[in-house]
GROMACS .gro file of C-alpha atoms in nm:
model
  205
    1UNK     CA    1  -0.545   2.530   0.250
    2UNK     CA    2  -0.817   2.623   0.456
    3UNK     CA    3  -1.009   2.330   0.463
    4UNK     CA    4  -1.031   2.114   0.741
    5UNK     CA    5  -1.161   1.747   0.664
    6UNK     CA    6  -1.238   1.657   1.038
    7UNK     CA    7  -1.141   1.706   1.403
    8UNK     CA    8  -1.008   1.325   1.448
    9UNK     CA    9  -0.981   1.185   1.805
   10UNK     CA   10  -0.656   1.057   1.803
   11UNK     CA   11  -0.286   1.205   1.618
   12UNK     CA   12  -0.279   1.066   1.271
   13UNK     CA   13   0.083   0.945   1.174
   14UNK     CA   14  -0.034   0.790   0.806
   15UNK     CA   15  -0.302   0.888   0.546
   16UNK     CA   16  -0.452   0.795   0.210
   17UNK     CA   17  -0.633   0.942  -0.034
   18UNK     CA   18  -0.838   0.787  -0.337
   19UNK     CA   19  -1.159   0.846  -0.510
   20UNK     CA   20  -1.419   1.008  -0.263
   21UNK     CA   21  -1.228   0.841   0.008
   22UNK     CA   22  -0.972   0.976   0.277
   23UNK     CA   23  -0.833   0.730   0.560
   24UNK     CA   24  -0.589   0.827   0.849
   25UNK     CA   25  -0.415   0.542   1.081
   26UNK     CA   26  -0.278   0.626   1.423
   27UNK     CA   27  -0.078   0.548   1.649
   28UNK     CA   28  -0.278   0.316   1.834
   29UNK     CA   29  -0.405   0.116   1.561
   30UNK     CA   30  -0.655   0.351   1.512
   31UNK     CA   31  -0.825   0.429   1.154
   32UNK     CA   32  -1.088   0.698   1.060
   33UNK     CA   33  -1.208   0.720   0.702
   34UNK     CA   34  -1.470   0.996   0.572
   35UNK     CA   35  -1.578   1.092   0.238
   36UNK     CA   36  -1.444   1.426   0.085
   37UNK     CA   37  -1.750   1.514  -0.048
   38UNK     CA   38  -1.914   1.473   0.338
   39UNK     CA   39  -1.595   1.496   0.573
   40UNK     CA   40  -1.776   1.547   0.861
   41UNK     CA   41  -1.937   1.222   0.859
   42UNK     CA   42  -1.601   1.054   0.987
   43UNK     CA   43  -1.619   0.687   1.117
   44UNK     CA   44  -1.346   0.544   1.312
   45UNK     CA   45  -1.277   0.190   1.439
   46UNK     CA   46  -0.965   0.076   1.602
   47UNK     CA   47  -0.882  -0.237   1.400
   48UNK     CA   48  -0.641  -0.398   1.640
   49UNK     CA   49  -0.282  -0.371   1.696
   50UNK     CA   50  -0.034  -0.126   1.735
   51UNK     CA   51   0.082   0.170   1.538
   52UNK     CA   52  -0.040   0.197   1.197
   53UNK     CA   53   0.280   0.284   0.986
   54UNK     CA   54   0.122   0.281   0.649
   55UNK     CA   55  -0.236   0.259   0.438
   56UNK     CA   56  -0.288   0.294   0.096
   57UNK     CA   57  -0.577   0.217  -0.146
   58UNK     CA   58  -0.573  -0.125  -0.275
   59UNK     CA   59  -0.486  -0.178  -0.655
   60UNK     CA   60  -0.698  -0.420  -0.798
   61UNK     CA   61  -0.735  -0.438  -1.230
   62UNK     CA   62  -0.934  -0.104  -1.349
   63UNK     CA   63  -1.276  -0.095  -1.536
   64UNK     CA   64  -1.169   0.296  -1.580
   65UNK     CA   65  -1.042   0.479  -1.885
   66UNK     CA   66  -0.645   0.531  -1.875
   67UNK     CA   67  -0.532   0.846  -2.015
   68UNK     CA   68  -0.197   0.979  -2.015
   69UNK     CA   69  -0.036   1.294  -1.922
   70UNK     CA   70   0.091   1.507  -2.214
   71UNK     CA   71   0.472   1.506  -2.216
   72UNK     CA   72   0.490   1.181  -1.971
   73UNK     CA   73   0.489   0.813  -1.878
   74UNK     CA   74   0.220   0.837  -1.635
   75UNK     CA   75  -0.108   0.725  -1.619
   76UNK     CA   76  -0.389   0.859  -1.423
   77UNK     CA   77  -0.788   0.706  -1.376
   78UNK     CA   78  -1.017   0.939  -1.478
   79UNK     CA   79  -1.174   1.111  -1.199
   80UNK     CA   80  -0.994   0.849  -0.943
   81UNK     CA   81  -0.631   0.926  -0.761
   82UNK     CA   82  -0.466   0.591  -0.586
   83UNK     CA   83  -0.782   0.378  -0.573
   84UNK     CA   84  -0.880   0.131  -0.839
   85UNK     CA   85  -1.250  -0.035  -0.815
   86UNK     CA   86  -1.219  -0.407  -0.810
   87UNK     CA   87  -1.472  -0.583  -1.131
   88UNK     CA   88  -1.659  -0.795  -0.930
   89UNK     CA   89  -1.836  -0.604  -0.633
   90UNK     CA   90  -1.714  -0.256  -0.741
   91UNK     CA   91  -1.635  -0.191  -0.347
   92UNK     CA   92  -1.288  -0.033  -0.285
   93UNK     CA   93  -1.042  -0.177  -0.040
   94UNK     CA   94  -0.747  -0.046   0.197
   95UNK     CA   95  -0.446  -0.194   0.307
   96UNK     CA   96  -0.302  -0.152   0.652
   97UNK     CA   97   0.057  -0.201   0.758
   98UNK     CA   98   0.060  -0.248   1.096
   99UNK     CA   99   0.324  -0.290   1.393
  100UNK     CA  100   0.223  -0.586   1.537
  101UNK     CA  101   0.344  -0.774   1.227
  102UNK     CA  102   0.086  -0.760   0.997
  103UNK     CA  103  -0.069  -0.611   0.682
  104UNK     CA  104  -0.437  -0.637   0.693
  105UNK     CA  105  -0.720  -0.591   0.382
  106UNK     CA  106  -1.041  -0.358   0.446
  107UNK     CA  107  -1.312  -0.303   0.276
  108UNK     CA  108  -1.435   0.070   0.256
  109UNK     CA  109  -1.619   0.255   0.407
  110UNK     CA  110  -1.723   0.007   0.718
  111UNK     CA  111  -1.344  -0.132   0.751
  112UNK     CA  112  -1.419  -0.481   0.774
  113UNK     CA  113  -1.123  -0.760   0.771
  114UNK     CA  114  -1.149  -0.932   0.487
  115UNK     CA  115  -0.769  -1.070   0.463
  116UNK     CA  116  -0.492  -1.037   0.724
  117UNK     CA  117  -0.087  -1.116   0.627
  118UNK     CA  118   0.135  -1.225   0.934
  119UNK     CA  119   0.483  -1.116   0.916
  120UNK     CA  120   0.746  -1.224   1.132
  121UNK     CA  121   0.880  -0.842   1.225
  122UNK     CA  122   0.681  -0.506   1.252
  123UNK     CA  123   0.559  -0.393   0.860
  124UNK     CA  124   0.707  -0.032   0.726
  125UNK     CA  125   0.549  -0.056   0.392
  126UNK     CA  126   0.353  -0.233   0.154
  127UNK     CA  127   0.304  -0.171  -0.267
  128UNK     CA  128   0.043  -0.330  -0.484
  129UNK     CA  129   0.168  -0.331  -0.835
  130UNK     CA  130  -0.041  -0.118  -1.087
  131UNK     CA  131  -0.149  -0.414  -1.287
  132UNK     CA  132  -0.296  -0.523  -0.905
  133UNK     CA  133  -0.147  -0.919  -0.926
  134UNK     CA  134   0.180  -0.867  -0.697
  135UNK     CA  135   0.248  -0.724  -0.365
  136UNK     CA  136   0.570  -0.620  -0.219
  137UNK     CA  137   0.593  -0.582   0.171
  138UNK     CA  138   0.878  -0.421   0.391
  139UNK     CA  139   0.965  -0.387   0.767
  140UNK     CA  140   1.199  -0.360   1.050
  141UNK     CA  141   1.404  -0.620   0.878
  142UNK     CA  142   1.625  -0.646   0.562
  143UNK     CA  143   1.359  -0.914   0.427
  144UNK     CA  144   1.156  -0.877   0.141
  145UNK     CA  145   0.821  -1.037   0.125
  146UNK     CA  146   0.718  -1.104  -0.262
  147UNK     CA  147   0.306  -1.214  -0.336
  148UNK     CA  148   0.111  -1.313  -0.584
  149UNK     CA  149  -0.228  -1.154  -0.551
  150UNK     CA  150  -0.537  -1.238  -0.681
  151UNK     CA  151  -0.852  -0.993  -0.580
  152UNK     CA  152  -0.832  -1.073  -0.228
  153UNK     CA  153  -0.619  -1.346  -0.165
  154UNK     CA  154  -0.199  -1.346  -0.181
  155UNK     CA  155   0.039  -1.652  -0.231
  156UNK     CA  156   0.380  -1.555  -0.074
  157UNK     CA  157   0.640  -1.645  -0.358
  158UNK     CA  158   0.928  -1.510  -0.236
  159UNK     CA  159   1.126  -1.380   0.040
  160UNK     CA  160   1.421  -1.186  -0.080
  161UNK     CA  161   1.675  -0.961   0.075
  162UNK     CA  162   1.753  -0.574   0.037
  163UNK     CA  163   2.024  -0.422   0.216
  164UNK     CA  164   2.160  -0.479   0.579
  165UNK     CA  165   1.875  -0.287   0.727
  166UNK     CA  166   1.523  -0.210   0.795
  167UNK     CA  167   1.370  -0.086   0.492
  168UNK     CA  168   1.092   0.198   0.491
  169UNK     CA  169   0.965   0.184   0.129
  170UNK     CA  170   0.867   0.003  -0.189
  171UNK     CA  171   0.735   0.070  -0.532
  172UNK     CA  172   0.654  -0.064  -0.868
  173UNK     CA  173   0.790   0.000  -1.221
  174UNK     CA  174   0.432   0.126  -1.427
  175UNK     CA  175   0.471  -0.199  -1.599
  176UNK     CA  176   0.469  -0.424  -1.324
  177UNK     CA  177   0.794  -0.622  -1.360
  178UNK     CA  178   1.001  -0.439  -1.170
  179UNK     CA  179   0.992  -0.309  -0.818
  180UNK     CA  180   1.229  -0.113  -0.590
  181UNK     CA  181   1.267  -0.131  -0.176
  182UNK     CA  182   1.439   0.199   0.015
  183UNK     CA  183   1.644   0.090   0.339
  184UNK     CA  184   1.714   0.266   0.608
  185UNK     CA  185   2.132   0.254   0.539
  186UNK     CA  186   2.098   0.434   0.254
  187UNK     CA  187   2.045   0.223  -0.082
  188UNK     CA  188   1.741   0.122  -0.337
  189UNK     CA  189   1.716  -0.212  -0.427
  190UNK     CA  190   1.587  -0.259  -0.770
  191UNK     CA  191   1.466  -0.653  -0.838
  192UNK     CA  192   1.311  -0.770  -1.156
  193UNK     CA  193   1.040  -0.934  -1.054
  194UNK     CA  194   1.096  -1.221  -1.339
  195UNK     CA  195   1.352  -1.356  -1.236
  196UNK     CA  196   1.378  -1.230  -0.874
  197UNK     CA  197   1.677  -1.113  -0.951
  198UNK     CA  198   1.878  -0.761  -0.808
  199UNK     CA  199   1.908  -0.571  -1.109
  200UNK     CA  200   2.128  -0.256  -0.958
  201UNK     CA  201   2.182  -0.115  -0.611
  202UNK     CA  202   2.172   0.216  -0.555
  203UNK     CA  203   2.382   0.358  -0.246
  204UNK     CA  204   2.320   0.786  -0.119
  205UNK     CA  205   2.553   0.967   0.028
   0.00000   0.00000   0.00000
């Protein structure tokens, strides 16, 4: 590509992408977020902390039409990628996994704090699940942190345990119940989220 979305002021070491947003962390807690339709218009705050290891659009339950791909099991929001717009104020959020221990809920564009998580070791990862009601959160630790979420508030239900390392990654099954956390020694964790449970465990070689 020959685009360029912006000359940011600091390195950017994690990005996200959804709707007519795009959001970079860095290393020093910075985060910039422009629209792609005006890119040039680039805010950026610093929102506290250290490096920011991971952001991602907030799911939240979708007032969009689903359609599926031809020939496949995924899903896709018309005209949206990653970003879901929540019912009641129709304002997009962003989640930011943070070194200093925390994961920490923005609203877009003006990334104001509207929730912060406290973790007791520096946080890797964090998934949403697409039905938007659980949250799975990874860090430098073998723990597994397991929420309910409603909108913007969470209710930590569960701390589980993955391998015997730091784990770097987490996703959801597309119909919520199950969810999967990649460590850092090599396996993937699978857990139905039912009965909180390890269904398999996966190791590479």
């Amino acid at each position: 590509s020959t685009r360029i979305l912006g000359d940011l002021e600091f390195d950017p070491v994690s990005m996200a992408v959804g709707g007519d947003y795009i959001v970079a962390g860095g290393q020093r807690a910075e985060l910039a977020v422009a629209r792609l339709s005006d890119p040039q218009a680039t805010t950026i705050v610093r929102s506290g902390g250290s490096i920011n290891n991971f952001v991602t659009m907030d799911r939240t339950p979708s007032v969009m039409p689903r359609r599926r791909f031809r020939d496949s099991a995924t899903f896709a929001d018309d005209g949206v990628t990653s970003l879901n717009i929540t019912r009641d104020s129709s304002m997009p959020r962003l989640l930011v996994c943070n070194n200093d221990h925390t994961v920490r809920l923005m609203s877009l564009p003006d990334l104001e704090l509207i929730t912060e998580l406290k973790f007791p070791t520096a946080i890797n990862y964090a998934a949403v699940s697409p039905d938007g009601t659980k949250m799975c959160v990874v860090g430098d630790t073998n723990q597994v942190f397991l929420f309910n979420k409603r909108g913007d508030e969470f209710e930590e239900i569960a701390v589980l345990t993955a391998s015997n390392d730091a784990s770097f990654s987490c996703d959801w099954s597309q119909c919520s119940e199950l969810f999967a956390v990649g460590s850092q020694d090599g396996f993937v964790t699978v857990w139905d989220v039912r009965a909180q449970q390890k269904l398999a465990q996966l190791e590479t070689y």
